[in-house]
Amino acid sequence: MRWVVTAVVAFLFCSCKSVPKPPIDVRGKRLLVLPFAYKGYHFGQHPLGAELARLVCGVVAARVKGVVLCDAEPFAEMFSGKASDKVDWRRLAFAANADFVLAAKIHDFRDRNPLDVNLYQGVMQVEAWVYDREGRRRITRLVDARYPYRHPDFAAATVFGLSRDEVVRKTKERAAVLIARLLYTPNKGEE
């Protein structure tokens, strides 16, 4: 009898599919995404940071049901030009009526290795933080996005049909997806 109970318990634990949960679940919550900082620039000072924040908002809006994205523009004076340790996260979340605030800093972004000639490989390294409405940092994650396809550029004709602009675009999109995964569980077929 004991072995039957053990077999049933083992079957129940082993046969159930477990769905991994995202580190921060924002379904049905309000999220504020700040324009990201970039190297020596602070929040809202560099167009690359604003572009990547918009891409992350697009991924979150498309993949998370019921999330409400708050507009960061009305609260720009609270974060623009400031480093992350100078922002009052609690006050910002309260003013925006946000449950969570996503902020990030782009540490590195390049479209090629400095030692390679005419070979493209996009690399973006981003440190992302999620704060709750109490101003507590809930998670810190270092995201390393790469667009690994490498090819030589011969006389403006690109092998494999990839241009420098496409490598840059795909690297940004990959970084946005990896950052957004802090807030949703990826589908099984999603890379």
mmCIF file of N, CA and C in Angstrom, residues 109-113 119-124 145-150 167-168 170-172:
data_model
loop_
_atom_site.group_PDB
_atom_site.id
_atom_site.type_symbol
_atom_site.label_atom_id
_atom_site.label_comp_id
_atom_site.label_asym_id
_atom_site.label_seq_id
_atom_site.Cartn_x
_atom_site.Cartn_y
_atom_site.Cartn_z
ATOM 1 N N PHE A 109 26.750 49.438 -26.050
ATOM 2 C CA PHE A 109 26.007 49.186 -27.278
ATOM 3 C C PHE A 109 26.951 49.397 -28.449
ATOM 4 N N ARG A 110 27.121 48.348 -29.231
ATOM 5 C CA ARG A 110 27.982 48.463 -30.413
ATOM 6 C C ARG A 110 27.487 47.500 -31.491
ATOM 7 N N ASP A 111 27.875 47.813 -32.705
ATOM 8 C CA ASP A 111 27.437 46.989 -33.829
ATOM 9 C C ASP A 111 28.549 46.099 -34.374
ATOM 10 N N ARG A 112 29.726 46.210 -33.797
ATOM 11 C CA ARG A 112 30.823 45.346 -34.242
ATOM 12 C C ARG A 112 31.881 45.260 -33.161
ATOM 13 N N ASN A 113 32.673 44.229 -33.242
ATOM 14 C CA ASN A 113 33.820 44.074 -32.363
ATOM 15 C C ASN A 113 34.920 44.990 -32.888
ATOM 16 N N LEU A 119 32.903 43.093 -40.138
ATOM 17 C CA LEU A 119 32.083 42.026 -39.574
ATOM 18 C C LEU A 119 31.144 42.644 -38.551
ATOM 19 N N TYR A 120 29.870 42.367 -38.681
ATOM 20 C CA TYR A 120 28.878 42.955 -37.780
ATOM 21 C C TYR A 120 28.417 41.946 -36.740
ATOM 22 N N GLN A 121 28.379 42.379 -35.511
ATOM 23 C CA GLN A 121 27.765 41.617 -34.433
ATOM 24 C C GLN A 121 27.266 42.624 -33.410
ATOM 25 N N GLY A 122 25.957 42.707 -33.272
ATOM 26 C CA GLY A 122 25.378 43.654 -32.330
ATOM 27 C C GLY A 122 25.490 43.150 -30.905
ATOM 28 N N VAL A 123 25.883 44.048 -30.006
ATOM 29 C CA VAL A 123 26.003 43.728 -28.585
ATOM 30 C C VAL A 123 25.395 44.879 -27.794
ATOM 31 N N MET A 124 24.522 44.543 -26.851
ATOM 32 C CA MET A 124 23.965 45.554 -25.960
ATOM 33 C C MET A 124 23.910 44.973 -24.556
ATOM 34 N N ALA A 145 22.319 41.290 -24.520
ATOM 35 C CA ALA A 145 21.663 40.953 -25.786
ATOM 36 C C ALA A 145 22.690 40.976 -26.907
ATOM 37 N N ARG A 146 22.643 39.953 -27.711
ATOM 38 C CA ARG A 146 23.552 39.863 -28.861
ATOM 39 C C ARG A 146 22.748 39.455 -30.079
ATOM 40 N N TYR A 147 23.131 40.027 -31.190
ATOM 41 C CA TYR A 147 22.598 39.555 -32.452
ATOM 42 C C TYR A 147 23.779 38.901 -33.147
ATOM 43 N N PRO A 148 23.877 37.572 -33.030
ATOM 44 C CA PRO A 148 25.133 36.870 -33.310
ATOM 45 C C PRO A 148 25.501 36.654 -34.759
ATOM 46 N N TYR A 149 24.646 36.985 -35.707
ATOM 47 C CA TYR A 149 24.994 36.708 -37.090
ATOM 48 C C TYR A 149 26.137 37.607 -37.521
ATOM 49 N N ARG A 150 27.175 36.994 -38.016
ATOM 50 C CA ARG A 150 28.355 37.740 -38.439
ATOM 51 C C ARG A 150 28.542 37.534 -39.938
ATOM 52 N N VAL A 167 21.293 44.846 -38.268
ATOM 53 C CA VAL A 167 21.951 44.283 -37.085
ATOM 54 C C VAL A 167 21.683 45.162 -35.869
ATOM 55 N N VAL A 168 21.770 46.474 -36.037
ATOM 56 C CA VAL A 168 21.497 47.407 -34.938
ATOM 57 C C VAL A 168 20.044 47.275 -34.489
ATOM 58 N N LYS A 170 17.921 44.717 -34.894
ATOM 59 C CA LYS A 170 17.662 43.410 -34.277
ATOM 60 C C LYS A 170 18.279 43.319 -32.879
ATOM 61 N N THR A 171 19.428 43.950 -32.679
ATOM 62 C CA THR A 171 20.051 43.953 -31.351
ATOM 63 C C THR A 171 19.182 44.719 -30.361
ATOM 64 N N LYS A 172 18.655 45.860 -30.777
ATOM 65 C CA LYS A 172 17.759 46.640 -29.905
ATOM 66 C C LYS A 172 16.494 45.849 -29.582
#
